[in-house]
Each structure stands twice: as C-alpha cells, then as structure tokens.
Coordinates of C-alpha atoms in Angstrom, one line a residue:
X1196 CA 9.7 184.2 170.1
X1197 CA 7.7 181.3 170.4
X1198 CA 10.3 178.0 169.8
X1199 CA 9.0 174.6 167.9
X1200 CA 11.5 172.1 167.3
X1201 CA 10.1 169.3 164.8
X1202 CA 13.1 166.9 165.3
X1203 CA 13.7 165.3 168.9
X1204 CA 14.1 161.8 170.1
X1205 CA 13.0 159.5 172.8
X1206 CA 14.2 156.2 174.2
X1207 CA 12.2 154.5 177.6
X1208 CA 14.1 153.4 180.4
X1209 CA 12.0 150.7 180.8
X1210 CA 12.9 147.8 178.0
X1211 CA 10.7 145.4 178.8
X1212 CA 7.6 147.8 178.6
X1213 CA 9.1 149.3 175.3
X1214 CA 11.8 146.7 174.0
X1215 CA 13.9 147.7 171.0
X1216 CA 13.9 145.8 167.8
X1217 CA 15.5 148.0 165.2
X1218 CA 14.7 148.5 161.7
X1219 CA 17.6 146.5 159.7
X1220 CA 18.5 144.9 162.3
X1221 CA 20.7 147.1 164.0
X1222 CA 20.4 149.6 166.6
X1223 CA 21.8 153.0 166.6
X1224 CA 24.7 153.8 168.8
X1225 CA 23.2 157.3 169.8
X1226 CA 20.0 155.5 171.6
X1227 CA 22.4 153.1 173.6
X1228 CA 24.8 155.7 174.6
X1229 CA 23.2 159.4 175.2
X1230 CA 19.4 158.0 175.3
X1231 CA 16.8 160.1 176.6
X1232 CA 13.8 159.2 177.9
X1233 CA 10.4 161.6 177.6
X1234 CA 10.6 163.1 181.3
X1235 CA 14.6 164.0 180.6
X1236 CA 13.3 165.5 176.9
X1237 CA 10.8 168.3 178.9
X1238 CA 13.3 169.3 181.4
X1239 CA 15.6 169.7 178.2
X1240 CA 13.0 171.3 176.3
X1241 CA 12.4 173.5 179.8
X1242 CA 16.2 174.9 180.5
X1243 CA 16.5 175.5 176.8
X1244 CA 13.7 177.7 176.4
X1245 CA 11.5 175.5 173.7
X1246 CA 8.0 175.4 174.3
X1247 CA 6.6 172.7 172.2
X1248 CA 7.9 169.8 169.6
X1249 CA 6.8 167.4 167.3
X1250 CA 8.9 164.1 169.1
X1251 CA 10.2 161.9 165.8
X1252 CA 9.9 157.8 166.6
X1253 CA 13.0 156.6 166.7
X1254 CA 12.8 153.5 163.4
X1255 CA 16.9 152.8 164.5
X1256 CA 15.3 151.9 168.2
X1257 CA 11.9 150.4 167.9
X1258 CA 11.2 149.4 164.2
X1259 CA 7.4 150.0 163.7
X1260 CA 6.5 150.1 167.3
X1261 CA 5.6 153.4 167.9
X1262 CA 4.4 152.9 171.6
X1263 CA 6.8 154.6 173.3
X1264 CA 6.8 158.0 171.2
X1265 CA 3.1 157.4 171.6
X1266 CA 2.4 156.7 175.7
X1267 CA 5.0 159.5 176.0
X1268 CA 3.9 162.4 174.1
X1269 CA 0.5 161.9 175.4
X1270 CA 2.0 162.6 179.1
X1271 CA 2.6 166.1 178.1
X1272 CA -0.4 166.8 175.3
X1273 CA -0.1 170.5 176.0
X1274 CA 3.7 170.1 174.5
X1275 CA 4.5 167.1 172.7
X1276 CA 2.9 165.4 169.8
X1277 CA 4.1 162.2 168.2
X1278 CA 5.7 161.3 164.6
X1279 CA 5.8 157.1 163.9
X1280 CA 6.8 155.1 161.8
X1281 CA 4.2 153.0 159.6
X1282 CA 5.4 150.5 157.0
X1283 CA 3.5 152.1 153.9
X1284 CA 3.9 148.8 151.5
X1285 CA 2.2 146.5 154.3
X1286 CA -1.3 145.1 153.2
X1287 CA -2.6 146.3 156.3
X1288 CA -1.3 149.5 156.5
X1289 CA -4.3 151.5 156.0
X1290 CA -5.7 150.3 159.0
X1291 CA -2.3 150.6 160.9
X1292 CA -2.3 154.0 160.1
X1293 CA -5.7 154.6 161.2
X1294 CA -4.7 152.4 164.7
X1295 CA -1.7 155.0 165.4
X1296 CA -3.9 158.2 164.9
X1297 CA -6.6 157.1 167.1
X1298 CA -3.8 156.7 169.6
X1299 CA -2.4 160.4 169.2
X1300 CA -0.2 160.0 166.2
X1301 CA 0.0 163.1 164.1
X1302 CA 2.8 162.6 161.7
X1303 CA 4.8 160.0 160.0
X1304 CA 8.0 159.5 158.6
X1305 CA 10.1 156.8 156.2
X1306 CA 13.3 156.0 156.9
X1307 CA 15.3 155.2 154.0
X1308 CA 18.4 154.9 155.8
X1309 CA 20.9 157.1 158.0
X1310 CA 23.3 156.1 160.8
X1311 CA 22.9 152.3 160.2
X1312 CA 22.2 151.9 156.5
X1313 CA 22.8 153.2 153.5
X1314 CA 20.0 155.1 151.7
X1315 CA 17.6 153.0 149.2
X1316 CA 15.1 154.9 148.4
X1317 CA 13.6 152.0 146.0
X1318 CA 10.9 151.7 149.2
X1319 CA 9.5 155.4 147.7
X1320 CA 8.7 153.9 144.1
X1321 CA 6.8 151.3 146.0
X1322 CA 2.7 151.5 144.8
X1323 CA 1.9 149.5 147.3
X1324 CA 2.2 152.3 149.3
X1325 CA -0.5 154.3 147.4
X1326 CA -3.3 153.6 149.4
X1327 CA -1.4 154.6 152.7
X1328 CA -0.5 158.3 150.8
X1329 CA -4.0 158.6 149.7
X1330 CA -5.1 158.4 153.8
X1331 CA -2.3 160.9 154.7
X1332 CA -4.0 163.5 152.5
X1333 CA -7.7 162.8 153.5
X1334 CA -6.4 162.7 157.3
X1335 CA -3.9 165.9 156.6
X1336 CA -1.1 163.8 158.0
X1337 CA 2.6 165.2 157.0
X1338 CA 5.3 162.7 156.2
X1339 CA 8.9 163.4 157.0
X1340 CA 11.4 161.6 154.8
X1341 CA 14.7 160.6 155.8
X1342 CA 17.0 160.6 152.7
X1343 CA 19.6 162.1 150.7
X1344 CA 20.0 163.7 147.1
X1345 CA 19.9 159.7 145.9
X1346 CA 15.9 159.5 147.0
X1347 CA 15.3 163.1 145.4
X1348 CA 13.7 162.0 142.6
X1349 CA 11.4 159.5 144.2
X1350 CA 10.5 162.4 146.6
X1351 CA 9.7 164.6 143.7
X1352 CA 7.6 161.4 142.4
X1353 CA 5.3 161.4 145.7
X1354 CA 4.8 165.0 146.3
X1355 CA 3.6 165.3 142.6
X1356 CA 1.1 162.5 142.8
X1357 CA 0.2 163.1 146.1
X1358 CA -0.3 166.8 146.4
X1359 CA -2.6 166.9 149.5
X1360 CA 0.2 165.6 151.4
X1361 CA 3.0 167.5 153.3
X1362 CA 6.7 166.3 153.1
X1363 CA 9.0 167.1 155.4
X1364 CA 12.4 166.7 154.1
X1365 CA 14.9 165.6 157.3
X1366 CA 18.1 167.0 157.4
X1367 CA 17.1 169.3 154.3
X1368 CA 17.7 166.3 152.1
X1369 CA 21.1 166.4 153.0
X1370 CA 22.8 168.5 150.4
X1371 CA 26.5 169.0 149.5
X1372 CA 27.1 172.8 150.0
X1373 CA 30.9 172.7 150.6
X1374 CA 31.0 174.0 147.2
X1375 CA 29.9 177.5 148.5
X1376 CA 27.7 180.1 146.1
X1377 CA 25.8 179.5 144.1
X1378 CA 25.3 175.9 145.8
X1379 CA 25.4 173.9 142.5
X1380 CA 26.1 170.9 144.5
X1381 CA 22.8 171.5 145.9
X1382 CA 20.9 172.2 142.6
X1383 CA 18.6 169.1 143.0
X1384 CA 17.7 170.4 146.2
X1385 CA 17.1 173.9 144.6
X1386 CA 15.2 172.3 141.7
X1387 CA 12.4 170.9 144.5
X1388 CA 11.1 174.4 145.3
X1389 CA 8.6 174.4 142.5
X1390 CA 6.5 171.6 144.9
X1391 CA 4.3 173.5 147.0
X1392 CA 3.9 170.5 149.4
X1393 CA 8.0 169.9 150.0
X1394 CA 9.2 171.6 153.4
X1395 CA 12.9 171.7 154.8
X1396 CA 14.0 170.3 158.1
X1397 CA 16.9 172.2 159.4
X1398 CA 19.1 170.5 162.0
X1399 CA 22.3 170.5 163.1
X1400 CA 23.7 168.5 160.4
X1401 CA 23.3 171.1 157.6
X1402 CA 24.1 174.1 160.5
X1403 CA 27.5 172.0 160.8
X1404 CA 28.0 171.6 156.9
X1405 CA 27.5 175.8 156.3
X1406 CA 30.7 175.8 158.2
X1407 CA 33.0 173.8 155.7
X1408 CA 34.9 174.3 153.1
X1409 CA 33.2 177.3 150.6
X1410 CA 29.8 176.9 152.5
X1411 CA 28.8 180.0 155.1
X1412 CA 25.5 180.1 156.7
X1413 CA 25.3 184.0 155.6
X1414 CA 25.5 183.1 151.8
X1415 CA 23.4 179.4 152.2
X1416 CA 20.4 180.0 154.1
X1417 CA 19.3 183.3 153.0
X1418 CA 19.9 181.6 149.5
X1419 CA 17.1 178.4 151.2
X1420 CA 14.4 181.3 152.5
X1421 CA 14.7 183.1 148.8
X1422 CA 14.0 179.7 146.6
X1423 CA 11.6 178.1 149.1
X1424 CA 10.2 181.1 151.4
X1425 CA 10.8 180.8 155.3
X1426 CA 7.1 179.5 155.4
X1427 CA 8.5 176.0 154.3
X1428 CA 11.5 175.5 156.8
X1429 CA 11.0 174.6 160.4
X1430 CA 14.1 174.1 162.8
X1431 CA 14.6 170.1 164.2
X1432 CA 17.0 169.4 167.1
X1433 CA 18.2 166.0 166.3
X1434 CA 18.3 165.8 170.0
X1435 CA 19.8 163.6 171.7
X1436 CA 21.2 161.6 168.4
X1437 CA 23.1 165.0 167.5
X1438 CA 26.1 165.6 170.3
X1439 CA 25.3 168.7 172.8
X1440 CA 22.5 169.9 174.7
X1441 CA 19.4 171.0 173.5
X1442 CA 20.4 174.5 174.9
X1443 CA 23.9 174.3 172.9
X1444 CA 22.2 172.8 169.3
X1445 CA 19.2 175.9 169.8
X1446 CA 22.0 178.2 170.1
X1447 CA 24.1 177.4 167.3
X1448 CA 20.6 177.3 165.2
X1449 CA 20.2 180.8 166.1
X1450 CA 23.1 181.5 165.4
X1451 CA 23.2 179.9 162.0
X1452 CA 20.1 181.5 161.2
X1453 CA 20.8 185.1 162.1
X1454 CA 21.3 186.2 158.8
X1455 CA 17.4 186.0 158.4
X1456 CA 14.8 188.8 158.9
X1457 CA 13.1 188.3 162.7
X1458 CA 9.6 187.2 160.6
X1459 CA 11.9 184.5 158.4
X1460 CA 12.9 183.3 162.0
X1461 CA 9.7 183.3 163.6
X1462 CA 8.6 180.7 160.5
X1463 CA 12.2 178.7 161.0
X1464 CA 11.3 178.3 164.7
X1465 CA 7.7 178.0 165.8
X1466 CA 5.0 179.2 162.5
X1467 CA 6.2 176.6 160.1
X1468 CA 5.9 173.5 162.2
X1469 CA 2.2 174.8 163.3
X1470 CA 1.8 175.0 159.8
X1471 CA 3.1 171.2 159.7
X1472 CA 1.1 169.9 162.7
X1473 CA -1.9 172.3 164.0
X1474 CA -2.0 170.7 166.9
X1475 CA 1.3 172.6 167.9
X1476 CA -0.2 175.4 167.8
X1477 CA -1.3 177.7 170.9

C-alpha cells in the first residue's frame, strides 16, 4: 500500500539562512527541542516506509515565510511538496499567493491557533480575505485549517461560499469523543459532512483521544468513514511536533485505523491526499 502523509514538519539548521520569527510572537517548544530539518524528514520518511508527503510550514516557526518548506521540498520534487502559510486579509495577498506558487507551493493553511495560542477563529469571518479564496479555487489550491469546534461555524461559512475550494480540516477539527457512541460531543463535526469540499486530517492527536474515556477507535472511525466516506480523510503525521518516530506514529495510525475495509485504508493513506494535491500522485 502506497503511504501519503499530509502532516509533517520542517525546521533548517541553518538560522541565519531561514531565521524564525513566529506567528504571535512566540515560538513553539517542539521546533526548538525535537526539530527536524528536510534531509532528517526523508530518511524518516525512508525507514518508515512512506513514500511521499505534503510537508505543512511550520506558522509557530517562521510566521509567513515560507522559504524554508519551499527551498526544501523542491530538493526532493519526486516526494515532497510544500503547504505555507499566506496572510489571506493582507492587501497584497493575491499577489503573495501567486509569488509562493510560482515557487512550488501547492497548498495553504490558516493557523488559528494551537500549541501557542488560543483559537480565534474571528480571522475566518474576515472578507478581506475573499479575493485570496477566490484565487485558491481558480488555482485549485486546498486550504488546511488549524482549529477546533469554536472555528466550526466560520469553516462551514467558507466552504459554503467558496465551493471550488478544498478544506482540510487539521487534527479532524479536534473533536471531543471521550463521550464514546454515538459521539454527541462531536455532532458539530458530524453535522459538516453535508460540505462536499470539507476533508478530515487524521493525526495522532485524535488516534490518542479514541483511546480515553468512552471513545474506541473501533466504534469512532468507522462511525468518520460512514458520515464522510474514506474518500475525504487522509492520514497526517504531526511529525516531529507529535512525540515518537515517524515509524512509531504510522504504526499506531494503522493500528487505529484497522477497523476499516483495505480500500477505506488505501483512501486514509495515500488516495485521498492525491485527491488533495495531484502532484502527489505517481
């Protein structure tokens, strides 16, 4: 089985070549203390057995510079391809998108917040951000969003006035599923399968969570592939951000995800993110 994961990280060794200036301010403790530069990423990718990925810029290292996820992913164009980060409200962010493309970027993602702040997900109500949308549908560019159940309905917003456009949900929105079957916790989640454009990003936060408390991996994600269909989930590492090797976190995933039929899987790891990003494909 061919394996895609849609969710790794970078960092360069080389600071003064690619120096970090953080969005907010504030750097994530992941890309000082388990960082992982581009070169260290293939041989990863390599002993683990995954053959391609979609490399995510990483917004808690670098801000809006997308250089480094850039230079690097063009090293190895037969395996990587680059995900940035754009600020969407900027006046000139049409033609910063456009910039970023014409260097090798093929996806984009907003970060709303995570490991260093709290999610606002006022920036997705933004329509100053309208005219950068509109040029991620004529361009077919997907945008992950980083999020929780909070940004939802902002989320549900975009995908309904921007159809042509792909979003990738990280983290699968992050839902609350300790609650076990029938996930009611998770209903908003649930309630976003109706939008054909929405996709899930599995990683290892959500394969943790189906662990706890009523949760089980054999009653949640067969419950995900029902609502959605396997066709809109695609397996992300969180690598090296997420604790572990890339061998360990693509283990546990299968693992996880074993309660799906082989052709569910084959969407979870590889079909679904050449759905997402063509240039993945073989």
């Amino acid at each position: 089985m061919t394996v895609i994961d849609i969710h790794p990280h970078i960092i360069s060794d080389d600071a003064d070549r690619y120096p970090p200036a953080p969005l907010f301010g504030k750097r994530s403790d992941w890309s000082q203390e388990r960082p992982c530069t581009v070169a260290s990423l293939i041989a990863a990718m390599d002993e683990a057995g995954v053959d391609k990925a979609a490399v995510v810029h990483s917004s808690t290292t670098y801000g809006f510079d997308n250089s480094y996820v850039v230079d690097g992913c063009n090293e190895y164009p037969d395996r990587l391809i680059a995900v940035g980060s754009v600020d969407v409200a900027a006046d000139d962010a049409v033609s910063t998108i456009r910039a970023w493309t014409d260097r090798g970027l093929k996806g984009l993602r907003i970060f709303t917040g995570g490991s260093t702040k709290d999610f606002d997900p006022s920036e997705l109500e933004n329509p100053a951000a309208y005219p950068a949308w509109d040029l991620l549908g004529e361009l077919g560019i997907p945008m992950c969003i980083q999020t929780g159940p909070i940004g939802l309905p902002q989320v549900r917003d975009l995908a309904v006035r921007f159809p042509k456009v792909n979003i990738i949900l990280d983290h699968l929105g992050r839902p609350d599923v300790l609650d076990g079957p029938p996930y009611a916790n998770a209903d908003s989640l649930f309630a976003m399968a109706d939008l054909p454009n929405i996709y899930l990003k599995l990683t290892p936060r959500i394969m943790s969570d189906v662990t706890k408390g009523q949760a089980s991996a054999d009653t949640f994600f067969p419950k995900v592939a029902a609502v959605f269909g396997a066709n809109r989930m695609a397996w992300g590492s969180n690598f090296p951000t997420s604790p572990g090797t890339l061998s360990d976190i693509l283990a546990t995933a299968r693992d996880r995800l074993a309660c799906l039929s082989d052709e569910d899987q084959n969407w979870v790891f590889a079909k679904t993110a050449q759905t997402l990003y063509p240039a993945l494909k073989d």
